[in-house]
């Protein structure tokens, strides 16, 4: 949503808060392709490298942590610095 009162935009009806909310959720969505990359890495290690469950348990926190931490931290940092407006 584009903030109300923006010149040259037909039917602008948003606020600064709706811009921030939309930007936050869109930035959080960056975690989706990162999770896909983690899943691809998991399958690569299991199928091609023949890793067993005890080996995978060592890197599982990394495969979950990177997508979650990156997308959440960048979404929070951008919201805290008003970068979505």
Phi, psi and omega in degrees: 000137179266135182304140178302139178094358178291124183289142177081008180241120181286130177060036175295126188223007183271182175229176176298325180293321179290327175296315180295316180297314180296315179297321179299311182291325176294318179293323177298330178293349175299335179295338182297306177293332177292321176294323177298320177295321177296318179296320177297319177297318178301309180296322177300314181293323181285312187280311186272326182264347177070030180293145178262171185300321181293330176285321181292328181298334179290325183257354181303317177300327179290317181295330176274321188292318184300308180297318182292309183295318181295309184292321180290318182291321179289325177293317179292317181297318179292323178292321181291333181258012181055039181278351182274354182258000000 
